[in-house]
Amino acid sequence: MPEESKTSDSLDGGTDSGIGAASAIAGAAAAKAAAPASGAAGAGAAAGTAAGGPAGTVLGAAAGLAADLAVKPAIKGAIVLALFLVMVFSSVPSMLFEKPIDITDNTGPQAVYQKFKDYVMEAYKEEIKNRKKDIEKDFQRRVSRGEFSSYDYVEYSYSFDPTEEAFLAEVRESCVLITAMFEVHTDDWRKASFDHFQKAVDSVRFWQGVVEAEKLSETSTITWSGGGEDEDPESTIHVEMTYRFHDKGVEQFRKKVGLQDDREYLKSVEMAYNTKVLFGEAADLPLGGVTGGVSGSYPGGGTHNTIRQALAELEEKKEFFGGSAGMPLRSYLAVTSEFGPRNYAPDPIHTGIDFSAGAGTPVYAAMDGIVLLRLTNPRTFGNHIVLYHGGEVTTMYAHLSTFGSCRVGDQVKRGEVVGYVGSTGLSTGDHLHFEYQKTGAAYDPKTILPI
């Protein structure tokens, strides 16, 4: 880790992973000793606080409530809810529960949560202003160097694609994930307050370079005005530029705190998801986690859940019959996105590998298989097809311009055309997104492809 980040707030320590278990156990023990039924949750909360600090209050209360319900046969089903609360709260940032609170009221945690998000969002907005200043300074340098000296006047404008508002909407995902990464890797969870977070991220000079601006295009037009019998007309060049913002926050924060372990990073992703669930922000998010568990999410998870469901419903679960894997493309221009964590606000975990190729390039089955699904979703993978190869193994081919002739249930051989490269769905250019999954969890396609 760089020397500048080796401070008491540099977040390179481990998380007190025992908080959930310790708080829950203490809460259950205290609940048994509580005589009045109505006092079980309260006693659990008190013991949870003693064992696990402020965050333990919530866990202890949940465990105490569960112990109380266990002796009431008529409402034993409610234990499931209590256990769910313990599971969720144990993977939600502890700084959201700085003060003892009632688990039925999220007002306190919501206020803290909003404070964290607002702070990160304001930093992003400030960086956007800085990138705009950079664009303007760069253009003025071009003018001062005489690039447009052939014209009498110079005018310029610039815009962003997607728009600044759309980029900020995507960055909200990063705000939550950055907070979760801080929680997972702080040196002492009891210090995980807003002040500690602010001091820590500022100490590693995190905010500089969080947003990058890439020029996509530049066009110019020339207009003439004035002039007469004794005067030459005056020329004005109008320069129009289009830029795209890139969110570097997740990668930069990960690098600053030395977060190289993918497993720890995935914990942060799942914590961010559970935080959104807790505060009712996950209505449009799919269930099904990046680690194959029941919590957490990655974009396109709706498709991954559909794959899991389709596999579960198969009447005949075949042994693996796919054989050795071949490339899904005969040729391609480049690998434009590898498998794993990446810098894209709405999609921090890339579950496949992207091959850049021309529109209409044939896409081939990588292994022998059966067509499990043919789906179209303009918000995620566009036109995509999923093949089943037995043994809970599937491959997916996404962003296709069109499908091949095979239908759901058809058998396909390795090398058979299943579709054609395109840019449908959430895509910025013609490419093939190829995935390899086993037992519902995504794996690096390079583990099976001959590349």
CSV table of C-alpha atoms in Angstrom, one decimal:
chain,number,residue,atom,x,y,z
A,1,MET,CA,0.0,0.0,0.0
A,2,PRO,CA,1.3,3.5,-0.7
A,3,GLU,CA,2.9,5.2,2.2
A,4,GLU,CA,0.4,8.0,2.2
A,5,SER,CA,-2.4,5.6,3.1
A,6,LYS,CA,-0.6,4.1,6.1
A,7,THR,CA,-2.5,6.1,8.7
A,8,SER,CA,-4.6,5.1,11.7
A,9,ASP,CA,-7.5,5.8,9.4
A,10,SER,CA,-6.2,4.0,6.3
A,11,LEU,CA,-8.7,1.1,6.7
A,12,ASP,CA,-6.2,-1.6,6.2
A,13,GLY,CA,-7.2,-3.6,9.3
A,14,GLY,CA,-9.7,-6.4,9.4
A,15,THR,CA,-13.3,-6.3,10.3
A,16,ASP,CA,-14.6,-7.6,13.6
A,17,SER,CA,-16.5,-10.4,11.8
A,18,GLY,CA,-17.8,-11.8,15.1
A,19,ILE,CA,-20.1,-8.9,15.8
A,20,GLY,CA,-23.2,-10.6,14.4
A,21,ALA,CA,-22.6,-13.9,16.2
A,22,ALA,CA,-21.5,-12.4,19.5
A,23,SER,CA,-24.4,-10.0,19.6
A,24,ALA,CA,-27.0,-12.6,18.7
A,25,ILE,CA,-25.7,-15.1,21.2
A,26,ALA,CA,-25.7,-12.4,24.0
A,27,GLY,CA,-29.2,-11.3,23.0
A,28,ALA,CA,-30.6,-14.8,23.1
A,29,ALA,CA,-29.1,-15.5,26.5
A,30,ALA,CA,-30.4,-12.3,28.0
A,31,ALA,CA,-33.8,-13.0,26.5
A,32,LYS,CA,-34.0,-16.4,28.3
A,33,ALA,CA,-33.4,-14.6,31.6
A,34,ALA,CA,-36.0,-11.9,31.0
A,35,ALA,CA,-39.2,-12.8,32.9
A,36,PRO,CA,-41.8,-10.6,31.1
A,37,ALA,CA,-42.3,-11.7,27.5
A,38,SER,CA,-42.4,-8.0,26.4
A,39,GLY,CA,-38.9,-7.5,27.9
A,40,ALA,CA,-37.1,-10.2,25.9
A,41,ALA,CA,-36.3,-8.0,22.9
A,42,GLY,CA,-35.2,-5.2,25.2
A,43,ALA,CA,-33.0,-7.5,27.3
A,44,GLY,CA,-31.5,-8.9,24.1
A,45,ALA,CA,-30.8,-5.4,22.9
A,46,ALA,CA,-29.0,-4.5,26.1
A,47,ALA,CA,-26.9,-7.6,26.0
A,48,GLY,CA,-26.2,-7.2,22.3
A,49,THR,CA,-24.9,-3.6,23.0
A,50,ALA,CA,-22.6,-4.9,25.7
A,51,ALA,CA,-21.3,-7.7,23.4
A,52,GLY,CA,-21.2,-5.9,20.1
A,53,GLY,CA,-21.5,-2.2,20.6
A,54,PRO,CA,-24.2,0.0,19.0
A,55,ALA,CA,-24.6,-2.3,16.0
A,56,GLY,CA,-25.1,-5.2,18.5
A,57,THR,CA,-28.1,-3.5,19.9
A,58,VAL,CA,-30.0,-4.3,16.7
A,59,LEU,CA,-28.7,-7.9,16.5
A,60,GLY,CA,-29.3,-8.5,20.1
A,61,ALA,CA,-32.8,-7.2,20.0
A,62,ALA,CA,-33.6,-9.4,16.9
A,63,ALA,CA,-32.1,-12.5,18.7
A,64,GLY,CA,-34.0,-11.7,21.9
A,65,LEU,CA,-37.2,-11.4,19.9
A,66,ALA,CA,-36.6,-14.7,18.3
A,67,ALA,CA,-36.0,-16.4,21.6
A,68,ASP,CA,-39.2,-14.9,23.0
A,69,LEU,CA,-41.2,-16.1,20.0
A,70,ALA,CA,-39.8,-19.6,20.2
A,71,VAL,CA,-41.9,-20.3,23.3
A,72,LYS,CA,-45.2,-19.2,21.6
A,73,PRO,CA,-46.2,-22.0,19.3
A,74,ALA,CA,-48.9,-19.9,17.7
A,75,ILE,CA,-46.4,-17.5,16.2
A,76,LYS,CA,-43.4,-19.6,15.7
A,77,GLY,CA,-43.4,-18.6,12.1
A,78,ALA,CA,-42.3,-15.2,13.1
A,79,ILE,CA,-38.9,-16.7,14.1
A,80,VAL,CA,-38.1,-16.7,10.4
A,81,LEU,CA,-38.5,-13.0,10.2
A,82,ALA,CA,-36.3,-12.5,13.3
A,83,LEU,CA,-33.6,-14.7,11.8
A,84,PHE,CA,-33.9,-12.8,8.5
A,85,LEU,CA,-33.4,-9.5,10.4
A,86,VAL,CA,-30.2,-11.0,12.1
A,87,MET,CA,-28.9,-12.1,8.7
A,88,VAL,CA,-29.6,-8.7,7.1
A,89,PHE,CA,-28.3,-6.5,10.0
A,90,SER,CA,-25.2,-8.6,10.3
A,91,SER,CA,-24.3,-7.6,6.7
A,92,VAL,CA,-25.3,-3.9,6.9
A,93,PRO,CA,-22.7,-1.2,7.8
A,94,SER,CA,-22.4,-0.9,11.6
A,95,MET,CA,-21.9,2.8,11.4
A,96,LEU,CA,-25.6,3.2,10.5
A,97,PHE,CA,-26.4,2.1,14.1
A,98,GLU,CA,-24.2,4.5,16.1
A,99,LYS,CA,-26.9,4.9,18.7
A,100,PRO,CA,-29.2,2.3,20.3
A,101,ILE,CA,-32.4,2.3,18.3
A,102,ASP,CA,-35.7,0.4,17.9
A,103,ILE,CA,-35.4,-2.1,15.1
A,104,THR,CA,-38.9,-1.3,14.0
A,105,ASP,CA,-37.8,2.3,13.2
A,106,ASN,CA,-35.2,3.1,10.6
A,107,THR,CA,-35.3,6.8,11.1
A,108,GLY,CA,-31.9,7.0,12.9
A,109,PRO,CA,-30.0,4.7,10.6
A,110,GLN,CA,-31.7,6.3,7.5
A,111,ALA,CA,-30.4,9.7,8.6
A,112,VAL,CA,-26.8,8.4,9.0
A,113,TYR,CA,-27.0,6.5,5.7
A,114,GLN,CA,-28.2,9.6,3.9
A,115,LYS,CA,-25.3,11.6,5.4
A,116,PHE,CA,-22.8,9.1,4.0
A,117,LYS,CA,-24.4,9.1,0.6
A,118,ASP,CA,-24.7,12.9,0.4
A,119,TYR,CA,-21.0,13.3,1.3
A,120,VAL,CA,-19.8,10.9,-1.4
A,121,MET,CA,-22.2,12.4,-4.0
A,122,GLU,CA,-21.1,15.9,-3.3
A,123,ALA,CA,-17.5,14.8,-3.9
A,124,TYR,CA,-18.5,13.3,-7.2
A,125,LYS,CA,-20.3,16.5,-8.2
A,126,GLU,CA,-17.3,18.6,-7.3
A,127,GLU,CA,-15.1,16.3,-9.5
A,128,ILE,CA,-17.6,16.8,-12.4
A,129,LYS,CA,-17.1,20.6,-12.0
A,130,ASN,CA,-13.3,20.0,-12.1
A,131,ARG,CA,-13.6,18.0,-15.3
A,132,LYS,CA,-15.7,20.7,-16.9
A,133,LYS,CA,-13.0,23.2,-16.0
A,134,ASP,CA,-10.4,20.9,-17.5
A,135,ILE,CA,-12.4,20.8,-20.8
A,136,GLU,CA,-12.7,24.6,-20.9
A,137,LYS,CA,-9.0,25.1,-20.1
A,138,ASP,CA,-7.9,22.6,-22.7
A,139,PHE,CA,-10.0,24.4,-25.4
A,140,GLN,CA,-8.6,27.8,-24.4
A,141,ARG,CA,-5.1,26.3,-24.8
A,142,ARG,CA,-5.9,25.2,-28.3
A,143,VAL,CA,-7.1,28.7,-29.1
A,144,SER,CA,-4.0,30.3,-27.6
A,145,ARG,CA,-1.8,27.9,-29.7
A,146,GLY,CA,-3.4,29.4,-32.8
A,147,GLU,CA,-5.3,26.2,-33.8
A,148,PHE,CA,-8.2,28.4,-35.0
A,149,SER,CA,-6.3,31.4,-36.2
A,150,SER,CA,-7.7,31.1,-39.7
A,151,TYR,CA,-11.1,32.3,-38.4
A,152,ASP,CA,-12.1,35.7,-37.0
A,153,TYR,CA,-14.1,34.2,-34.1
A,154,VAL,CA,-14.3,31.0,-32.2
A,155,GLU,CA,-17.2,29.6,-30.3
A,156,TYR,CA,-17.5,26.2,-28.6
A,157,SER,CA,-19.9,24.1,-26.6
A,158,TYR,CA,-19.7,20.6,-25.0
A,159,SER,CA,-22.2,18.0,-23.9
A,160,PHE,CA,-22.1,14.6,-22.2
A,161,ASP,CA,-23.4,11.2,-23.4
A,162,PRO,CA,-24.9,9.9,-21.3
A,163,THR,CA,-26.0,13.1,-19.6
A,164,GLU,CA,-24.6,14.4,-16.4
A,165,GLU,CA,-27.9,13.5,-14.6
A,166,ALA,CA,-27.8,10.0,-15.9
A,167,PHE,CA,-24.2,9.6,-14.8
A,168,LEU,CA,-25.0,10.8,-11.3
A,169,ALA,CA,-27.9,8.4,-11.1
A,170,GLU,CA,-25.5,5.6,-11.8
A,171,VAL,CA,-23.0,6.9,-9.3
A,172,ARG,CA,-25.5,6.4,-6.5
A,173,GLU,CA,-24.5,2.7,-6.7
A,174,SER,CA,-20.9,3.6,-6.1
A,175,CYS,CA,-21.7,5.8,-3.1
A,176,VAL,CA,-23.3,2.8,-1.3
A,177,LEU,CA,-20.5,0.5,-2.4
A,178,ILE,CA,-17.7,2.8,-1.2
A,179,THR,CA,-19.4,3.1,2.2
A,180,ALA,CA,-19.7,-0.7,2.4
A,181,MET,CA,-16.0,-1.1,1.4
A,182,PHE,CA,-15.0,1.3,4.2
A,183,GLU,CA,-17.0,-0.8,6.7
A,184,VAL,CA,-15.5,-4.1,5.6
A,185,HIS,CA,-12.0,-2.9,5.8
A,186,THR,CA,-11.9,-0.4,8.6
A,187,ASP,CA,-9.4,-1.2,11.3
A,188,ASP,CA,-12.0,-0.9,14.1
A,189,TRP,CA,-15.7,-1.2,13.4
A,190,ARG,CA,-16.5,0.8,16.5
A,191,LYS,CA,-14.8,3.8,14.9
A,192,ALA,CA,-16.9,3.4,11.8
A,193,SER,CA,-18.7,6.7,12.3
A,194,PHE,CA,-19.2,9.4,9.7
A,195,ASP,CA,-16.4,11.5,11.1
A,196,HIS,CA,-14.0,8.5,10.9
A,197,PHE,CA,-15.1,7.8,7.3
A,198,GLN,CA,-14.6,11.4,6.3
A,199,LYS,CA,-11.2,11.6,7.9
A,200,ALA,CA,-10.1,8.3,6.4
A,201,VAL,CA,-11.0,8.9,2.8
A,202,ASP,CA,-9.6,12.4,2.9
A,203,SER,CA,-6.4,11.1,4.5
A,204,VAL,CA,-5.7,9.0,1.4
A,205,ARG,CA,-6.6,11.9,-1.0
A,206,PHE,CA,-9.3,9.7,-2.4
A,207,TRP,CA,-11.4,12.2,-4.2
A,208,GLN,CA,-8.8,13.4,-6.8
A,209,GLY,CA,-9.5,11.8,-10.1
A,210,VAL,CA,-12.7,10.0,-9.1
A,211,VAL,CA,-14.3,11.2,-12.4
A,212,GLU,CA,-12.7,11.0,-15.8
A,213,ALA,CA,-14.0,12.7,-19.0
A,214,GLU,CA,-13.4,10.9,-22.3
A,215,LYS,CA,-13.9,12.8,-25.6
A,216,LEU,CA,-16.2,10.9,-27.8
A,217,SER,CA,-16.5,13.3,-30.8
A,218,GLU,CA,-15.9,16.8,-32.1
A,219,THR,CA,-17.6,18.5,-35.0
A,220,SER,CA,-17.3,22.1,-36.3
A,221,THR,CA,-19.3,24.4,-38.6
A,222,ILE,CA,-18.3,27.7,-40.1
A,223,THR,CA,-20.6,30.7,-40.6
A,224,TRP,CA,-20.0,34.0,-42.4
A,225,SER,CA,-21.4,37.4,-41.6
A,226,GLY,CA,-21.0,41.0,-42.7
A,227,GLY,CA,-19.0,41.9,-45.7
A,228,GLY,CA,-19.9,44.1,-48.6
A,229,GLU,CA,-18.3,45.7,-51.6
A,230,ASP,CA,-15.4,47.1,-49.6
A,231,GLU,CA,-15.3,44.5,-46.7
A,232,ASP,CA,-14.5,40.9,-46.4
A,233,PRO,CA,-17.1,38.7,-44.6
A,234,GLU,CA,-16.1,37.6,-41.1
A,235,SER,CA,-15.9,33.9,-40.3
A,236,THR,CA,-16.9,32.2,-37.1
A,237,ILE,CA,-16.0,28.5,-36.3
A,238,HIS,CA,-18.4,26.7,-34.0
A,239,VAL,CA,-16.9,23.7,-32.3
A,240,GLU,CA,-19.2,21.1,-30.6
A,241,MET,CA,-17.7,18.4,-28.4
A,242,THR,CA,-19.2,15.4,-26.8
A,243,TYR,CA,-17.7,13.7,-23.7
A,244,ARG,CA,-18.4,10.7,-21.6
A,245,PHE,CA,-17.9,10.5,-17.8
A,246,HIS,CA,-16.2,7.5,-16.3
A,247,ASP,CA,-16.6,6.6,-12.7
A,248,LYS,CA,-13.2,5.7,-11.2
A,249,GLY,CA,-14.4,5.8,-7.6
A,250,VAL,CA,-14.8,2.1,-6.8
A,251,GLU,CA,-11.5,1.1,-8.3
A,252,GLN,CA,-9.6,4.1,-6.8
A,253,PHE,CA,-11.0,3.5,-3.3
A,254,ARG,CA,-10.2,-0.2,-3.6
A,255,LYS,CA,-6.6,0.6,-4.6
A,256,LYS,CA,-6.2,3.3,-1.9
A,257,VAL,CA,-7.1,0.9,0.9
A,258,GLY,CA,-5.2,-2.0,-0.6
A,259,LEU,CA,-8.3,-4.1,-1.1
A,260,GLN,CA,-6.8,-6.7,-3.4
A,261,ASP,CA,-8.7,-9.7,-2.1
A,262,ASP,CA,-11.7,-10.3,-4.5
A,263,ARG,CA,-13.5,-12.3,-1.8
A,264,GLU,CA,-13.3,-9.3,0.6
A,265,TYR,CA,-14.4,-7.0,-2.2
A,266,LEU,CA,-17.4,-9.2,-2.9
A,267,LYS,CA,-18.4,-9.0,0.8
A,268,SER,CA,-18.6,-5.2,0.2
A,269,VAL,CA,-20.8,-5.7,-2.8
A,270,GLU,CA,-23.2,-7.9,-0.9
A,271,MET,CA,-23.2,-5.5,2.1
A,272,ALA,CA,-24.1,-2.7,-0.3
A,273,TYR,CA,-26.9,-4.7,-1.7
A,274,ASN,CA,-28.3,-5.6,1.8
A,275,THR,CA,-28.0,-2.0,2.8
A,276,LYS,CA,-30.2,-1.1,-0.2
A,277,VAL,CA,-32.7,-3.8,0.8
A,278,LEU,CA,-32.8,-2.5,4.4
A,279,PHE,CA,-33.7,1.0,3.2
A,280,GLY,CA,-36.2,0.0,0.5
A,281,GLU,CA,-34.0,0.9,-2.4
A,282,ALA,CA,-33.9,-2.6,-3.9
A,283,ALA,CA,-37.3,-2.8,-5.5
A,284,ASP,CA,-35.8,-3.0,-8.9
A,285,LEU,CA,-32.8,-5.2,-7.9
A,286,PRO,CA,-32.7,-8.9,-8.4
A,287,LEU,CA,-32.0,-11.4,-5.6
A,288,GLY,CA,-29.1,-13.8,-5.9
A,289,GLY,CA,-25.6,-12.9,-4.9
A,290,VAL,CA,-22.3,-12.6,-6.6
A,291,THR,CA,-21.0,-15.4,-4.4
A,292,GLY,CA,-23.9,-17.7,-5.2
A,293,GLY,CA,-25.6,-17.0,-1.9
A,294,VAL,CA,-29.1,-15.6,-1.2
A,295,SER,CA,-27.9,-12.1,-0.6
A,296,GLY,CA,-26.2,-9.6,-2.8
A,297,SER,CA,-26.7,-8.7,-6.4
A,298,TYR,CA,-25.1,-7.8,-9.6
A,299,PRO,CA,-26.7,-6.1,-12.6
A,300,GLY,CA,-28.3,-8.7,-14.9
A,301,GLY,CA,-29.0,-10.8,-11.8
A,302,GLY,CA,-32.5,-11.1,-13.1
A,303,THR,CA,-31.2,-13.3,-15.9
A,304,HIS,CA,-28.9,-15.2,-13.5
A,305,ASN,CA,-31.9,-15.9,-11.2
A,306,THR,CA,-33.9,-17.1,-14.3
A,307,ILE,CA,-31.0,-19.5,-15.1
A,308,ARG,CA,-31.1,-20.8,-11.5
A,309,GLN,CA,-34.8,-21.3,-11.7
A,310,ALA,CA,-34.7,-23.0,-15.1
A,311,LEU,CA,-32.0,-25.4,-13.8
A,312,ALA,CA,-34.1,-26.2,-10.8
A,313,GLU,CA,-37.1,-26.9,-12.9
A,314,LEU,CA,-35.3,-29.3,-15.3
A,315,GLU,CA,-37.0,-32.7,-15.1
A,316,GLU,CA,-33.8,-34.5,-16.2
A,317,LYS,CA,-30.6,-33.2,-14.7
A,318,LYS,CA,-28.0,-34.5,-17.1
A,319,GLU,CA,-24.4,-35.3,-16.2
A,320,PHE,CA,-22.0,-32.9,-17.9
A,321,PHE,CA,-21.9,-33.7,-21.6
A,322,GLY,CA,-20.4,-30.4,-23.1
A,323,GLY,CA,-17.0,-31.8,-23.8
A,324,SER,CA,-14.0,-29.5,-24.3
A,325,ALA,CA,-14.7,-25.8,-24.8
A,326,GLY,CA,-14.0,-23.8,-28.0
A,327,MET,CA,-14.0,-20.1,-28.6
A,328,PRO,CA,-17.5,-18.6,-29.2
A,329,LEU,CA,-16.0,-16.4,-32.0
A,330,ARG,CA,-13.7,-17.4,-34.8
A,331,SER,CA,-12.1,-13.9,-34.6
A,332,TYR,CA,-12.4,-10.8,-32.6
A,333,LEU,CA,-10.8,-7.4,-32.3
A,334,ALA,CA,-10.0,-7.3,-28.6
A,335,VAL,CA,-11.0,-8.3,-25.1
A,336,THR,CA,-12.6,-5.1,-23.9
A,337,SER,CA,-13.6,-6.1,-20.4
A,338,GLU,CA,-12.3,-9.0,-18.3
A,339,PHE,CA,-14.1,-11.0,-15.7
A,340,GLY,CA,-14.4,-9.6,-12.2
A,341,PRO,CA,-14.5,-6.2,-10.5
A,342,ARG,CA,-14.4,-3.2,-12.8
A,343,ASN,CA,-15.1,0.6,-12.9
A,344,TYR,CA,-18.6,1.0,-14.1
A,345,ALA,CA,-21.0,2.5,-11.6
A,346,PRO,CA,-24.1,0.3,-12.2
A,347,ASP,CA,-22.1,-2.8,-12.9
A,348,PRO,CA,-19.2,-3.2,-10.4
A,349,ILE,CA,-18.9,-6.9,-10.9
A,350,HIS,CA,-18.5,-8.1,-14.5
A,351,THR,CA,-19.8,-11.7,-14.7
A,352,GLY,CA,-18.3,-12.6,-18.0
A,353,ILE,CA,-15.8,-11.5,-20.6
A,354,ASP,CA,-16.4,-9.1,-23.5
A,355,PHE,CA,-15.1,-9.7,-27.0
A,356,SER,CA,-15.2,-6.7,-29.4
A,357,ALA,CA,-16.2,-7.8,-32.9
A,358,GLY,CA,-18.1,-6.4,-35.9
A,359,ALA,CA,-21.8,-6.3,-36.0
A,360,GLY,CA,-23.2,-9.5,-37.5
A,361,THR,CA,-20.2,-11.7,-36.7
A,362,PRO,CA,-21.4,-15.3,-36.1
A,363,VAL,CA,-21.4,-16.5,-32.5
A,364,TYR,CA,-20.8,-20.2,-31.9
A,365,ALA,CA,-21.8,-22.6,-29.1
A,366,ALA,CA,-18.6,-23.0,-27.0
A,367,MET,CA,-19.6,-26.6,-26.0
A,368,ASP,CA,-22.2,-29.2,-26.8
A,369,GLY,CA,-25.5,-28.3,-25.1
A,370,ILE,CA,-29.2,-27.7,-25.0
A,371,VAL,CA,-30.8,-24.3,-25.4
A,372,LEU,CA,-32.1,-23.5,-21.9
A,373,LEU,CA,-33.3,-19.9,-22.5
A,374,ARG,CA,-33.7,-17.3,-25.2
A,375,LEU,CA,-34.3,-13.9,-23.6
A,376,THR,CA,-34.5,-10.2,-24.5
A,377,ASN,CA,-34.1,-7.4,-22.0
A,378,PRO,CA,-33.3,-3.9,-23.2
A,379,ARG,CA,-32.1,-2.9,-19.7
A,380,THR,CA,-29.5,-5.5,-19.3
A,381,PHE,CA,-28.2,-8.2,-21.7
A,382,GLY,CA,-30.4,-7.3,-24.7
A,383,ASN,CA,-30.8,-10.4,-26.9
A,384,HIS,CA,-29.1,-13.3,-25.0
A,385,ILE,CA,-29.2,-17.1,-25.2
A,386,VAL,CA,-28.2,-19.6,-22.5
A,387,LEU,CA,-27.0,-23.1,-23.2
A,388,TYR,CA,-27.1,-26.0,-20.7
A,389,HIS,CA,-24.2,-28.4,-20.8
A,390,GLY,CA,-25.2,-30.8,-18.0
A,391,GLY,CA,-23.7,-30.9,-14.6
A,392,GLU,CA,-25.2,-27.5,-13.6
A,393,VAL,CA,-23.0,-25.9,-16.2
A,394,THR,CA,-24.3,-23.1,-18.5
A,395,THR,CA,-22.9,-20.6,-20.9
A,396,MET,CA,-24.5,-17.4,-22.0
A,397,TYR,CA,-24.1,-15.3,-25.2
A,398,ALA,CA,-25.3,-11.7,-24.8
A,399,HIS,CA,-26.0,-8.4,-26.6
A,400,LEU,CA,-26.7,-10.3,-29.8
A,401,SER,CA,-28.1,-8.4,-32.8
A,402,THR,CA,-30.2,-11.5,-33.7
A,403,PHE,CA,-30.5,-15.1,-32.6
A,404,GLY,CA,-29.6,-18.1,-34.6
A,405,SER,CA,-32.2,-20.7,-35.7
A,406,CYS,CA,-32.1,-22.8,-32.6
A,407,ARG,CA,-35.0,-22.7,-30.1
A,408,VAL,CA,-35.4,-23.5,-26.4
A,409,GLY,CA,-35.0,-27.3,-26.0
A,410,ASP,CA,-33.0,-27.8,-29.2
A,411,GLN,CA,-29.7,-29.6,-29.0
A,412,VAL,CA,-26.7,-27.8,-30.3
A,413,LYS,CA,-23.1,-28.9,-31.1
A,414,ARG,CA,-19.9,-27.1,-30.3
A,415,GLY,CA,-19.3,-24.6,-33.2
A,416,GLU,CA,-23.0,-24.3,-34.2
A,417,VAL,CA,-24.2,-20.7,-34.7
A,418,VAL,CA,-26.4,-19.5,-31.9
A,419,GLY,CA,-26.6,-15.8,-32.8
A,420,TYR,CA,-24.8,-12.8,-34.2
A,421,VAL,CA,-22.8,-10.1,-32.5
A,422,GLY,CA,-24.6,-6.8,-31.8
A,423,SER,CA,-25.1,-4.1,-29.3
A,424,THR,CA,-28.5,-4.7,-27.9
A,425,GLY,CA,-29.4,-4.0,-24.2
A,426,LEU,CA,-27.0,-2.1,-21.9
A,427,SER,CA,-24.1,-1.9,-24.3
A,428,THR,CA,-21.9,0.9,-25.7
A,429,GLY,CA,-20.7,-0.9,-28.9
A,430,ASP,CA,-20.8,-4.1,-30.9
A,431,HIS,CA,-19.4,-7.0,-28.8
A,432,LEU,CA,-20.1,-10.4,-27.4
A,433,HIS,CA,-20.6,-10.8,-23.6
A,434,PHE,CA,-19.8,-14.4,-22.9
A,435,GLU,CA,-20.4,-16.1,-19.5
A,436,TYR,CA,-19.6,-19.4,-17.9
A,437,GLN,CA,-21.5,-20.5,-14.9
A,438,LYS,CA,-21.6,-23.6,-12.7
A,439,THR,CA,-24.2,-24.2,-10.0
A,440,GLY,CA,-25.5,-20.7,-10.4
A,441,ALA,CA,-22.3,-18.9,-9.7
A,442,ALA,CA,-20.3,-17.1,-12.4
A,443,TYR,CA,-16.7,-18.1,-13.1
A,444,ASP,CA,-14.0,-16.6,-15.2
A,445,PRO,CA,-14.6,-17.8,-18.8
A,446,LYS,CA,-10.8,-18.0,-19.3
A,447,THR,CA,-10.8,-21.1,-17.1
A,448,ILE,CA,-12.5,-23.0,-20.0
A,449,LEU,CA,-11.6,-21.1,-23.2
A,450,PRO,CA,-8.5,-21.8,-25.2
A,451,ILE,CA,-7.2,-18.2,-25.1
